[in-house]
Amino acid sequence: MTKVNFETGLNGPEPIALEATCSSDMQKELSDYPLTGRFLMGRLRHAMGDREKEILESSITEVVDFDKGHRLVTRGEKCNHSTMLIEGFALRTIVENGRRYVVGIQVPGDFVDLHAFALKRLDHDLVTLGPAKVGYVPHSRLQDLMNSEPHLSRLFWFSTLLDAAIHRQWTLKLEQLKAYRRVAHLLAEIWYRLEMVGLAHSDGFRTPLTQTDLADMCGTTAIHMNRALRALSREGVAEFRRGNVTVTDRKNFEKHGDFNPTYLYGQGDLYIGAELTRD
Amino acid sequence: MTKVNFETGLNGPEPIALEATCSSDMQKELSDYPLTGRFLMGRLRHAMGDREKEILESSITEVVDFDKGHRLVTRGEKCNHSTMLIEGFALRTIVENGRRYVVGIQVPGDFVDLHAFALKRLDHDLVTLGPAKVGYVPHSRLQDLMNSEPHLSRLFWFSTLLDAAIHRQWTLKLEQLKAYRRVAHLLAEIWYRLEMVGLAHSDGFRTPLTQTDLADMCGTTAIHMNRALRALSREGVAEFRRGNVTVTDRKNFEKHGDFNPTYLYGQGDLYIGAELTRD
DNA sequence: TTTCGAAATTAACTTTGGTCAAGAAAGCGG
DNA sequence: CCGCTTTCTTGACCAAAGTTAATTTCGAAA
């Protein structure tokens, strides 16, 4: 383990360089594959051969930087490429009756609209949370890979199934938990996911999330979200200040959020299909 | 259009034969492919070639009938086959702290645990709602198909993406609606999905669902679900009696549930990837 | 037909969360 | 530094939903 600096799209006075724990394996991956090195990291990346990693990296035909709030994908519009999130965050949002709802959050390394390859039109928007860097893969290219690379295709499929597993967990937690535990669960999930791609630190993590964003993800109001966050703070469970999440006792924190990471299919959880690791 | 009788797994005094609207196309499909004829029906079934339909039908190595409440898949246990739901209903359930939560419902024609092919272990149970008939496809067979049938593989992928789209909609509706509209939405969805596979009738549909099941799907209590259903009945929007759903004014009903079926990617909605229809 | 158990129903009371209204604090651009 | 905007915070009040506890209805099986 070694330390490495990273940048998230913060809106603070000056961009604070944070220490993120990042193994040397991970560092090598990121220098070898600067655009797609985080894809499936912490999950089945080890199942990708070097050739497959090269194929994926070279499939990105265009890299673009966006400011916060840019709509990457519009609900109902036809897509001819899919988008790899290289840096920054994105939300899956749906605006109805003048109110915004968030049904998912994506972190670096996520192939955010890979499902648009098969669905062509999405039922939601994808919006950058802070500044973000993305890479595009044309659907024609994915089409070719479907025909010539069955193993890589299976990994793509797997990655969309991870999203589905996360959706199920969100559904579960909305059914099961009150606002206080719901945020705790959400923050625990984001922390875990950032950790898998080397973007968390030992006391927490940083995002450009506002309390309103959290409210829209938890199906509550910004006002009630504020009550929940203050309660978490009052109990000494976690601090959320302007997107900066700080936790002292992680076990305790995850207990408050009723968080069990197996649904994220991390590679340490021995929960993953062995067949996918072999060609 | 012609009428055909069908059976759902009802626990009523005698199995009531209901009239279901079912096109002659659909009838032919069901007689030609009695086990898998409902797979992707109303969606991209027309994109499957006869050869592909044969391949799928012949991939079912075993057909089994189960009683109500049988656990088809157990959370965390390794799966070596995937399950086609031929007749009846199944719920995706999670039991935690002694309470049951439902994160999905499956209808005939659904390849209910296709995602287990890639994930190997699921994060939830699959339980039959009433009596059900299922068919098994070994994962070794799916593996072969991945290598030899890229187009069929893409359709399998598509079918798991439909599940994900439904999960997103459930998340959205849990965030957005109060219990009263939530049930209405849920019932509208089930109706629509049954209609796509020829198992609904013009005034509604029949299922073995109880009010407790609905409550577990809507993240509320059976008592509150009862209040919501009574309200729907009082307003003349819909009647739910022992799994029997009756609606007089469908447009009005769907409006109360804030229901828009585009997320179900039905073939009439011109919402589906044209690329998938061609090889 | 009777009996039993599951499912549905209702009421009284408590907790959680939504709404409205008003400020305070922090970040941003000049 | 100042003014402007966004984000956060708090209080008072009301509606939605959970809890507990009975009671009724219905369907299945004897």
Coordinates of C-alpha atoms (C1' of nucleotides) in Angstrom, one line a residue:
Chain A
M1 CA 0.0 0.0 0.0
T2 CA 1.2 3.5 -0.9
K3 CA -0.4 6.9 -0.8
V4 CA -1.4 8.8 -3.9
N5 CA -3.0 12.2 -4.3
F6 CA -6.3 12.6 -6.1
E7 CA -8.7 15.3 -7.0
T8 CA -12.5 15.2 -6.9
G9 CA -14.6 18.0 -8.4
L10 CA -15.0 20.0 -5.2
N11 CA -16.3 23.5 -5.1
G12 CA -14.4 24.4 -2.1
P13 CA -12.2 27.5 -1.8
E14 CA -9.2 25.7 -3.1
P15 CA -9.1 22.1 -4.4
I16 CA -7.9 20.2 -1.4
A17 CA -5.6 17.3 -2.3
L18 CA -6.6 14.3 -0.2
E19 CA -4.8 11.2 0.6
A20 CA -6.4 8.2 -0.9
T21 CA -5.4 4.7 -0.2
C22 CA -4.4 3.1 -3.5
S23 CA -2.5 -0.1 -3.9
S24 CA 0.5 -0.2 -6.2
D25 CA -1.4 -2.7 -8.4
M26 CA -4.1 0.0 -8.8
Q27 CA -1.5 2.6 -9.6
K28 CA 0.0 0.5 -12.4
E29 CA -3.4 -0.2 -13.8
L30 CA -4.2 3.5 -13.9
S31 CA -0.9 4.5 -15.6
D32 CA -1.2 1.7 -18.1
Y33 CA -4.9 2.4 -18.8
P34 CA -5.5 6.0 -18.0
L35 CA -9.0 6.0 -19.5
T36 CA -10.5 2.7 -18.5
G37 CA -8.2 1.6 -15.7
R38 CA -10.9 1.8 -13.1
F39 CA -13.5 -0.3 -15.0
L40 CA -14.5 -3.2 -12.8
M41 CA -11.7 -2.4 -10.4
G42 CA -12.2 -4.1 -7.1
R43 CA -14.6 -6.5 -8.9
L44 CA -13.7 -8.6 -11.9
R45 CA -10.9 -6.5 -13.3
H46 CA -8.5 -9.3 -12.6
A47 CA -10.6 -11.5 -14.9
M48 CA -9.6 -9.2 -17.8
G49 CA -6.7 -10.2 -19.9
D50 CA -4.1 -7.6 -21.0
R51 CA -5.4 -8.0 -24.5
E52 CA -8.9 -7.2 -23.3
K53 CA -7.8 -4.2 -21.3
E54 CA -6.1 -2.9 -24.5
I55 CA -9.2 -3.5 -26.5
L56 CA -11.3 -1.6 -24.1
E57 CA -8.8 1.3 -23.7
S58 CA -8.6 1.7 -27.5
S59 CA -12.3 1.6 -27.9
I60 CA -12.6 5.1 -26.5
T61 CA -12.7 7.3 -29.5
E62 CA -13.2 10.6 -27.7
V63 CA -12.5 12.1 -24.3
V64 CA -14.5 15.1 -23.1
D65 CA -14.5 17.3 -20.0
F66 CA -17.7 18.7 -18.6
D67 CA -18.7 21.1 -15.9
K68 CA -21.0 20.3 -13.1
G69 CA -24.6 19.8 -14.1
H70 CA -24.0 18.8 -17.7
R71 CA -26.5 16.3 -19.1
L72 CA -24.5 13.4 -20.5
V73 CA -27.6 11.4 -21.6
T74 CA -31.2 12.7 -22.1
R75 CA -34.2 10.5 -21.3
G76 CA -35.8 9.1 -24.4
E77 CA -33.1 10.3 -26.9
K78 CA -31.4 7.8 -29.1
C79 CA -27.8 7.0 -28.1
N80 CA -25.2 5.8 -30.5
H81 CA -22.3 5.6 -28.1
S82 CA -21.9 4.6 -24.4
T83 CA -20.0 6.6 -21.8
M84 CA -17.2 5.6 -19.5
L85 CA -16.9 7.9 -16.5
I86 CA -13.2 8.5 -16.1
E87 CA -13.2 11.2 -13.4
G88 CA -16.0 12.7 -11.3
F89 CA -19.5 11.7 -10.5
A90 CA -22.8 11.4 -12.3
L91 CA -26.4 11.0 -11.2
R92 CA -29.3 9.1 -12.8
T93 CA -32.1 11.6 -12.5
I94 CA -35.7 11.8 -13.4
V95 CA -37.6 15.1 -13.4
E96 CA -41.4 14.7 -13.0
N97 CA -44.0 17.2 -11.9
G98 CA -41.3 19.8 -11.5
R99 CA -39.4 17.8 -9.0
R100 CA -36.1 15.9 -9.4
Y101 CA -35.6 12.3 -8.3
V102 CA -32.3 10.4 -8.3
V103 CA -32.3 6.7 -8.9
G104 CA -28.6 6.1 -9.0
I105 CA -25.1 7.5 -8.6
Q106 CA -22.1 6.6 -10.6
V107 CA -18.4 6.8 -9.7
P108 CA -15.2 6.8 -11.7
G109 CA -14.7 3.5 -13.6
D110 CA -18.5 3.1 -14.2
F111 CA -19.6 2.5 -17.7
V112 CA -22.6 4.7 -17.0
D113 CA -24.8 4.1 -20.0
L114 CA -23.6 0.7 -21.2
H115 CA -27.2 -0.5 -21.1
A116 CA -28.1 2.1 -23.7
F117 CA -26.3 -0.2 -26.2
A118 CA -29.1 -2.7 -25.9
L119 CA -31.9 -0.3 -24.9
K120 CA -31.0 2.5 -27.2
R121 CA -33.1 5.0 -25.3
L122 CA -32.9 5.4 -21.6
D123 CA -35.7 6.1 -19.2
H124 CA -33.7 8.6 -17.2
D125 CA -31.1 11.4 -17.6
L126 CA -27.5 11.1 -16.7
V127 CA -26.1 14.3 -15.2
T128 CA -22.6 15.2 -14.0
L129 CA -22.5 16.0 -10.3
G130 CA -19.3 18.0 -10.3
P131 CA -16.8 18.5 -13.2
A132 CA -16.3 15.2 -14.9
K133 CA -14.2 13.6 -17.6
V134 CA -15.8 11.0 -19.8
G135 CA -14.9 8.7 -22.7
Y136 CA -17.1 7.6 -25.5
V137 CA -17.3 4.2 -27.0
P138 CA -19.4 4.0 -30.3
H139 CA -22.1 1.3 -30.3
S140 CA -20.8 0.0 -33.6
R141 CA -17.6 -0.8 -31.7
L142 CA -19.6 -2.6 -29.0
Q143 CA -21.4 -4.5 -31.7
D144 CA -18.2 -5.8 -33.1
L145 CA -17.0 -6.8 -29.6
M146 CA -20.2 -8.7 -29.0
N147 CA -19.4 -10.8 -32.1
S148 CA -15.7 -11.2 -31.6
E149 CA -15.1 -11.1 -27.8
P150 CA -17.6 -13.2 -25.9
H151 CA -15.6 -13.1 -22.7
L152 CA -15.4 -9.3 -22.7
S153 CA -19.0 -9.1 -23.6
R154 CA -19.8 -11.2 -20.6
L155 CA -17.9 -8.8 -18.4
F156 CA -19.9 -5.9 -19.9
W157 CA -23.1 -7.8 -19.1
F158 CA -21.8 -8.4 -15.6
S159 CA -21.2 -4.7 -15.1
T160 CA -24.8 -3.9 -16.0
L161 CA -25.9 -6.6 -13.6
L162 CA -24.0 -4.8 -10.8
D163 CA -26.0 -1.7 -11.5
A164 CA -29.2 -3.8 -11.3
A165 CA -28.0 -5.3 -7.9
I166 CA -27.5 -1.7 -6.6
H167 CA -30.9 -0.7 -7.9
R168 CA -32.4 -3.6 -5.9
Q169 CA -30.6 -2.6 -2.8
W170 CA -31.9 1.0 -3.1
T171 CA -35.4 -0.3 -3.5
L172 CA -34.9 -2.5 -0.4
K173 CA -33.5 0.3 1.7
L174 CA -36.3 2.7 0.6
E175 CA -38.8 0.0 1.7
Q176 CA -37.0 -0.9 4.9
L177 CA -35.3 2.1 6.5
K178 CA -36.3 5.5 7.8
A179 CA -34.5 8.6 6.5
Y180 CA -31.8 8.6 9.2
R181 CA -30.6 5.0 8.4
R182 CA -31.2 5.5 4.7
V183 CA -28.6 8.2 4.3
A184 CA -26.2 6.3 6.4
H185 CA -26.6 3.3 4.1
L186 CA -26.2 5.5 1.0
L187 CA -23.0 7.1 2.3
A188 CA -21.6 3.7 3.3
E189 CA -22.3 2.5 -0.2
I190 CA -20.6 5.4 -1.9
W191 CA -17.6 5.1 0.4
Y192 CA -17.3 1.4 -0.4
R193 CA -17.6 2.0 -4.1
L194 CA -15.0 4.8 -4.1
E195 CA -12.7 2.6 -2.1
M196 CA -12.9 -0.1 -4.7
V197 CA -11.5 2.3 -7.3
G198 CA -8.9 3.9 -5.0
L199 CA -10.7 7.2 -4.4
A200 CA -11.5 7.0 -0.7
H201 CA -9.4 7.6 2.4
S202 CA -9.4 5.9 5.8
D203 CA -11.7 8.4 7.5
G204 CA -14.2 8.9 4.7
F205 CA -14.4 10.5 1.3
R206 CA -15.2 13.7 -0.6
T207 CA -17.9 14.3 -3.2
P208 CA -19.6 17.3 -4.7
L209 CA -22.9 16.1 -3.1
T210 CA -25.2 18.6 -1.5
Q211 CA -27.9 17.8 1.1
T212 CA -30.5 18.3 -1.6
D213 CA -28.8 15.6 -3.7
L214 CA -28.9 13.2 -0.8
A215 CA -32.6 14.0 -0.2
D216 CA -33.4 13.3 -3.9
M217 CA -31.6 10.0 -3.6
C218 CA -33.4 9.0 -0.4
G219 CA -36.9 10.0 -1.4
T220 CA -37.2 12.7 1.2
T221 CA -37.0 16.5 1.4
A222 CA -33.9 18.6 1.9
I223 CA -35.3 19.8 5.2
H224 CA -35.8 16.3 6.5
M225 CA -32.4 15.2 5.2
N226 CA -30.9 18.0 7.2
R227 CA -32.6 16.7 10.3
A228 CA -31.2 13.2 9.6
L229 CA -27.7 14.4 9.0
R230 CA -27.7 16.5 12.2
A231 CA -28.9 13.4 14.0
L232 CA -26.0 11.3 12.6
S233 CA -23.7 14.1 13.7
R234 CA -25.2 14.4 17.1
E235 CA -24.9 10.7 17.7
G236 CA -21.2 10.9 16.6
V237 CA -21.8 8.4 13.8
A238 CA -20.8 10.6 10.8
E239 CA -20.1 14.2 9.8
F240 CA -21.4 15.5 6.4
R241 CA -20.1 18.9 5.6
R242 CA -20.4 20.3 2.1
G243 CA -19.8 16.9 0.5
N244 CA -17.1 16.0 2.9
V245 CA -17.9 12.8 4.8
T246 CA -16.0 12.0 7.9
V247 CA -16.4 8.9 10.0
T248 CA -14.4 7.8 13.0
D249 CA -15.9 4.4 13.7
R250 CA -16.7 2.8 10.4
K251 CA -18.1 -0.5 11.8
N252 CA -20.5 1.5 13.9
F253 CA -21.4 3.8 11.0
E254 CA -22.2 0.8 8.8
K255 CA -24.3 -0.7 11.5
H256 CA -26.4 2.4 11.7
G257 CA -26.9 2.3 8.0
D258 CA -27.7 -1.5 8.1
F259 CA -25.0 -1.8 5.4
N260 CA -23.7 -5.1 4.2
P261 CA -21.6 -4.8 1.0
T262 CA -22.1 -8.2 -0.5
Y263 CA -24.6 -6.8 -3.0
L264 CA -21.7 -4.8 -4.5
Y265 CA -19.9 -8.1 -5.4
G266 CA -16.5 -6.9 -4.3
Q267 CA -13.7 -9.3 -5.1
G268 CA -12.9 -10.0 -1.5
D269 CA -16.4 -11.2 -0.9
L270 CA -16.0 -14.5 -2.7
Y271 CA -19.3 -13.9 -4.1
I272 CA -18.5 -13.8 -7.7
G273 CA -18.9 -16.3 -10.5
A274 CA -15.7 -18.2 -10.9
E275 CA -16.6 -19.0 -14.5
L276 CA -16.2 -15.3 -15.4
T277 CA -12.6 -15.3 -14.3
R278 CA -11.6 -17.9 -16.9
D279 CA -12.1 -17.7 -20.6
Chain B
M1 CA -57.7 -11.1 -31.9
T2 CA -59.4 -14.1 -30.5
K3 CA -60.2 -15.2 -27.0
V4 CA -58.4 -18.0 -25.2
N5 CA -58.8 -19.5 -21.7
F6 CA -56.0 -19.4 -19.3
E7 CA -55.2 -20.4 -15.7
T8 CA -53.4 -18.5 -13.0
G9 CA -52.5 -20.1 -9.8
L10 CA -55.5 -18.9 -7.8
N11 CA -56.4 -20.3 -4.5
G12 CA -60.1 -19.6 -5.0
P13 CA -62.9 -22.1 -4.5
E14 CA -62.5 -23.4 -8.0
P15 CA -60.0 -22.2 -10.6
I16 CA -62.0 -19.7 -12.5
A17 CA -61.3 -19.8 -16.2
L18 CA -60.8 -16.2 -17.3
E19 CA -61.0 -14.7 -20.7
A20 CA -57.7 -13.3 -21.7
T21 CA -57.1 -11.3 -24.8
C22 CA -54.5 -13.1 -26.8
S23 CA -53.7 -12.6 -30.5
S24 CA -53.5 -15.5 -32.8
D25 CA -49.8 -14.8 -33.3
M26 CA -49.4 -15.3 -29.6
Q27 CA -51.4 -18.5 -29.6
K28 CA -49.2 -19.9 -32.4
E29 CA -46.1 -18.9 -30.5
L30 CA -47.4 -20.7 -27.4
S31 CA -48.3 -23.9 -29.2
D32 CA -44.9 -23.9 -31.1
Y33 CA -42.9 -23.2 -28.0
P34 CA -44.9 -24.3 -25.0
L35 CA -42.0 -23.8 -22.5
T36 CA -40.4 -20.5 -23.8
G37 CA -43.1 -19.0 -26.0
R38 CA -43.6 -16.1 -23.6
F39 CA -40.0 -15.1 -23.4
L40 CA -39.7 -11.4 -24.5
M41 CA -43.3 -11.6 -25.8
G42 CA -44.5 -8.1 -26.3
R43 CA -40.9 -6.9 -26.4
L44 CA -38.3 -8.2 -28.7
R45 CA -39.6 -11.6 -29.4
H46 CA -40.1 -10.7 -33.0
A47 CA -36.3 -10.1 -33.2
M48 CA -35.7 -13.8 -32.5
G49 CA -35.4 -16.1 -35.5
D50 CA -37.1 -19.4 -35.6
R51 CA -33.7 -21.1 -35.2
E52 CA -33.1 -19.0 -32.0
K53 CA -36.5 -19.9 -30.7
E54 CA -35.8 -23.6 -31.2
I55 CA -32.4 -23.3 -29.5
L56 CA -34.0 -21.6 -26.5
E57 CA -36.8 -24.1 -26.3
S58 CA -34.4 -27.0 -26.5
S59 CA -32.2 -25.5 -23.8
I60 CA -34.7 -26.3 -21.1
T61 CA -33.4 -29.6 -19.7
E62 CA -36.0 -30.0 -17.0
V63 CA -39.5 -28.8 -16.2
V64 CA -40.8 -28.8 -12.6
D65 CA -44.1 -27.8 -10.9
F66 CA -44.0 -26.2 -7.6
D67 CA -46.6 -25.2 -4.9
K68 CA -47.1 -21.8 -3.6
G69 CA -44.3 -20.5 -1.4
H70 CA -41.5 -22.6 -2.9
R71 CA -38.1 -21.1 -2.9
L72 CA -36.7 -21.3 -6.4
V73 CA -33.4 -19.6 -5.6
T74 CA -31.8 -19.0 -2.2
R75 CA -29.8 -15.9 -1.4
G76 CA -26.1 -16.5 -1.5
E77 CA -26.3 -20.0 -2.7
K78 CA -24.4 -21.0 -5.8
C79 CA -26.5 -21.5 -8.9
N80 CA -25.6 -23.8 -11.9
H81 CA -28.7 -23.3 -13.9
S82 CA -31.1 -20.4 -14.6
T83 CA -34.9 -20.6 -14.4
M84 CA -37.6 -19.8 -17.0
L85 CA -40.9 -19.0 -15.4
I86 CA -43.4 -20.9 -17.6
E87 CA -46.6 -20.5 -15.5
G88 CA -47.4 -18.6 -12.3
F89 CA -45.7 -15.8 -10.5
A90 CA -42.6 -15.4 -8.4
L91 CA -41.3 -12.7 -6.0
R92 CA -37.8 -11.5 -5.3
T93 CA -37.8 -11.4 -1.6
I94 CA -35.3 -10.4 1.1
V95 CA -35.9 -11.3 4.8
E96 CA -34.0 -9.1 7.2
N97 CA -34.6 -8.6 11.0
G98 CA -37.5 -11.0 10.8
R99 CA -39.4 -9.0 8.2
R100 CA -39.9 -9.7 4.5
Y101 CA -39.3 -7.2 1.7
V102 CA -40.1 -7.7 -1.9
V103 CA -37.9 -6.1 -4.5
G104 CA -39.5 -7.5 -7.6
I105 CA -42.3 -9.6 -9.1
Q106 CA -41.9 -11.9 -12.1
V107 CA -44.6 -13.1 -14.5
P108 CA -44.8 -16.0 -17.0
G109 CA -42.1 -15.7 -19.7
D110 CA -39.6 -14.1 -17.4
F111 CA -36.1 -15.7 -17.3
V112 CA -36.2 -15.0 -13.5
D113 CA -32.6 -15.6 -12.5
L114 CA -30.8 -15.2 -15.8
H115 CA -28.5 -12.8 -14.0
A116 CA -27.3 -15.7 -11.8
F117 CA -25.4 -16.9 -14.9
A118 CA -23.0 -14.0 -14.5
L119 CA -23.3 -13.3 -10.8
K120 CA -23.5 -17.0 -9.7
R121 CA -24.9 -16.0 -6.3
L122 CA -27.9 -13.8 -5.9
D123 CA -28.5 -11.2 -3.2
H124 CA -32.1 -12.2 -2.8
D125 CA -34.5 -15.2 -2.8
L126 CA -36.9 -16.1 -5.5
V127 CA -40.1 -17.5 -4.2
T128 CA -43.2 -18.8 -6.0
L129 CA -46.3 -16.8 -5.3
G130 CA -48.9 -19.4 -6.3
P131 CA -48.4 -22.8 -7.9
A132 CA -45.8 -22.4 -10.7
K133 CA -44.2 -24.3 -13.5
V134 CA -40.6 -23.6 -14.3
G135 CA -37.9 -24.8 -16.7
Y136 CA -34.2 -25.0 -16.1
V137 CA -31.4 -24.1 -18.4
P138 CA -27.9 -25.2 -17.3
H139 CA -25.3 -22.5 -17.1
S140 CA -23.0 -24.7 -19.2
R141 CA -25.5 -24.4 -22.0
L142 CA -25.7 -20.6 -21.6
Q143 CA -21.9 -20.6 -21.7
D144 CA -22.0 -22.3 -25.1
L145 CA -24.6 -19.9 -26.3
M146 CA -22.5 -16.9 -25.3
N147 CA -19.8 -18.3 -27.6
S148 CA -21.8 -19.4 -30.5
E149 CA -24.9 -17.1 -30.5
P150 CA -24.0 -13.5 -30.1
H151 CA -27.4 -12.2 -31.2
L152 CA -29.3 -14.5 -28.8
S153 CA -26.8 -13.5 -26.1
R154 CA -27.6 -9.9 -26.7
L155 CA -31.3 -10.6 -26.3
F156 CA -30.5 -12.3 -23.0
W157 CA -28.6 -9.3 -21.9
F158 CA -31.6 -7.1 -23.0
S159 CA -33.9 -9.1 -20.9
T160 CA -31.8 -8.5 -17.7
L161 CA -31.7 -4.8 -18.6
L162 CA -35.5 -4.8 -18.6
D163 CA -35.4 -6.1 -15.0
A164 CA -33.0 -3.3 -14.2
A165 CA -35.3 -0.7 -15.8
I166 CA -38.2 -2.0 -13.7
H167 CA -36.0 -1.8 -10.5
R168 CA -35.3 1.8 -11.3
Q169 CA -38.9 2.5 -11.7
W170 CA -39.7 0.9 -8.4
T171 CA -37.0 3.0 -6.8
L172 CA -38.5 6.1 -8.4
K173 CA -42.0 5.4 -7.3
L174 CA -40.9 4.7 -3.7
E175 CA -39.2 8.0 -3.7
Q176 CA -42.0 9.9 -5.4
L177 CA -45.4 8.5 -4.4
K178 CA -47.4 8.0 -1.3
A179 CA -48.8 4.5 -0.6
Y180 CA -52.1 5.1 -2.3
R181 CA -50.5 6.0 -5.7
R182 CA -47.8 3.5 -5.2
V183 CA -50.1 0.5 -5.2
A184 CA -52.0 1.9 -8.2
H185 CA -48.7 2.1 -10.0
L186 CA -47.7 -1.4 -9.1
L187 CA -51.0 -2.9 -10.2
A188 CA -50.9 -0.9 -13.4
E189 CA -47.4 -2.3 -14.1
I190 CA -48.4 -5.9 -13.4
W191 CA -51.5 -5.5 -15.6
Y192 CA -49.4 -4.2 -18.4
R193 CA -46.8 -7.0 -18.1
L194 CA -49.5 -9.7 -18.0
E195 CA -51.1 -8.2 -21.0
M196 CA -47.8 -8.4 -23.0
V197 CA -47.7 -12.1 -22.4
G198 CA -51.5 -12.6 -23.1
L199 CA -52.5 -13.1 -19.5
A200 CA -54.7 -10.1 -18.8
H201 CA -58.3 -9.3 -19.7
S202 CA -59.9 -6.1 -20.6
D203 CA -61.2 -5.3 -17.1
G204 CA -58.1 -6.3 -15.1
F205 CA -56.3 -9.4 -14.1
R206 CA -56.0 -12.2 -11.5
T207 CA -53.0 -13.0 -9.4
P208 CA -52.4 -14.9 -6.1
L209 CA -51.3 -11.6 -4.5
T210 CA -52.5 -10.8 -0.9
Q211 CA -52.6 -7.3 0.6
T212 CA -49.6 -8.3 2.6
D213 CA -47.6 -9.1 -0.6
L214 CA -48.6 -5.7 -1.9
A215 CA -47.5 -4.0 1.3
D216 CA -44.1 -5.8 1.2
M217 CA -43.7 -4.5 -2.4
C218 CA -44.6 -1.0 -1.6
G219 CA -42.6 -0.6 1.6
T220 CA -45.6 -0.2 3.8
T221 CA -47.5 -2.2 6.3
A222 CA -50.4 -4.5 5.5
I223 CA -52.7 -2.3 7.6
H224 CA -51.7 0.8 5.7
M225 CA -52.0 -1.1 2.4
N226 CA -55.5 -1.9 3.4
R227 CA -56.3 1.8 3.9
A228 CA -54.8 2.6 0.5
L229 CA -56.8 -0.1 -1.3
R230 CA -60.0 0.9 0.4
A231 CA -59.4 4.4 -0.8
L232 CA -58.9 3.3 -4.4
S233 CA -62.1 1.4 -4.1
R234 CA -64.0 4.3 -2.5
E235 CA -62.8 6.6 -5.3
G236 CA -64.0 4.1 -7.8
V237 CA -60.5 3.8 -9.3
A238 CA -59.9 0.0 -8.8
E239 CA -61.1 -3.0 -6.9
F240 CA -58.7 -5.4 -5.3
R241 CA -60.4 -8.5 -3.9
R242 CA -58.3 -11.6 -3.0
G243 CA -55.9 -11.1 -5.9
N244 CA -58.6 -10.2 -8.3
V245 CA -58.0 -6.7 -9.8
T246 CA -61.0 -5.0 -11.5
V247 CA -60.8 -1.6 -13.2
T248 CA -63.5 0.1 -15.1
D249 CA -61.7 3.2 -16.4
R250 CA -58.1 2.2 -17.2
K251 CA -56.9 5.7 -18.2
N252 CA -58.1 7.1 -15.0
F253 CA -56.6 4.2 -13.0
E254 CA -53.2 4.7 -14.6
K255 CA -53.4 8.4 -14.0
H256 CA -53.9 7.8 -10.3
G257 CA -50.8 5.6 -10.3
D258 CA -48.8 8.1 -12.3
F259 CA -48.1 5.2 -14.6
N260 CA -46.3 5.6 -17.9
P261 CA -45.3 2.2 -19.5
T262 CA -42.3 3.4 -21.5
Y263 CA -39.9 1.9 -19.0
L264 CA -41.3 -1.5 -19.8
Y265 CA -40.0 -1.1 -23.4
G266 CA -43.0 -2.6 -25.0
Q267 CA -42.8 -3.1 -28.7
G268 CA -45.6 -0.7 -29.5
D269 CA -43.6 2.1 -27.8
L270 CA -41.0 2.5 -30.5
Y271 CA -38.6 2.7 -27.7
I272 CA -36.5 -0.3 -28.5
G273 CA -33.1 -0.5 -30.1
A274 CA -33.5 -1.2 -33.8
E275 CA -30.1 -2.8 -33.9
L276 CA -31.3 -5.7 -31.8
T277 CA -33.9 -6.6 -34.3
R278 CA -31.3 -7.3 -37.0
D279 CA -28.4 -9.7 -36.7
Chain C
dT1 C1' -72.4 -27.8 7.0
dT2 C1' -69.1 -26.8 10.3
dT3 C1' -64.7 -25.5 11.7
dC4 C1' -60.3 -23.6 11.3
dG5 C1' -56.8 -20.6 9.7
dA6 C1' -55.4 -17.0 6.6
dA7 C1' -56.6 -12.6 5.0
dA8 C1' -58.9 -8.4 5.5
dT9 C1' -60.8 -4.6 8.2
dT10 C1' -61.3 -1.0 11.8
dA11 C1' -60.1 2.1 15.7
dA12 C1' -57.0 4.7 18.8
dC13 C1' -52.7 6.4 19.4
dT14 C1' -47.7 7.6 18.3
dT15 C1' -43.9 8.6 15.2
dT16 C1' -42.0 10.1 11.0
dG17 C1' -41.9 13.1 7.5
dG18 C1' -43.8 17.1 4.6
dT19 C1' -44.8 22.1 4.3
dC20 C1' -44.2 26.9 5.1
dA21 C1' -41.5 30.5 6.6
dA22 C1' -37.6 32.7 8.0
dG23 C1' -32.6 33.2 8.8
dA24 C1' -27.7 32.1 8.9
dA25 C1' -23.5 30.5 6.8
dA26 C1' -20.5 29.6 3.2
dG27 C1' -18.6 30.2 -1.5
dC28 C1' -18.2 33.2 -5.7
dG29 C1' -17.4 37.1 -8.6
dG30 C1' -16.4 41.6 -8.9
Chain D
dC1 C1' -13.9 43.9 0.6
dC2 C1' -19.0 43.6 -0.8
dG3 C1' -23.1 41.8 -2.5
dC4 C1' -25.3 37.7 -4.5
dT5 C1' -26.4 32.9 -4.7
dT6 C1' -26.5 28.5 -3.1
dT7 C1' -26.6 25.6 0.7
dC8 C1' -27.7 24.7 5.2
dT9 C1' -30.5 25.3 9.6
dT10 C1' -34.4 25.9 12.7
dG11 C1' -39.2 26.1 14.4
dA12 C1' -44.2 25.4 14.2
dC13 C1' -47.7 22.9 12.3
dC14 C1' -50.0 19.3 9.7
dA15 C1' -50.5 14.9 7.0
dA16 C1' -48.9 10.2 6.2
dA17 C1' -47.8 6.1 8.0
dG18 C1' -46.4 2.8 11.9
dT19 C1' -48.1 0.2 16.1
dT20 C1' -51.1 -2.4 18.9
dA21 C1' -55.1 -4.7 19.4
dA22 C1' -59.4 -6.5 18.2
dT23 C1' -62.8 -8.3 15.1
dT24 C1' -64.8 -9.9 10.7
dT25 C1' -64.8 -12.3 6.3
dC26 C1' -63.6 -15.8 3.4
dG27 C1' -61.9 -20.1 1.5
dA28 C1' -60.4 -24.9 2.3
dA29 C1' -60.8 -29.0 4.2
dA30 C1' -63.2 -32.3 7.2

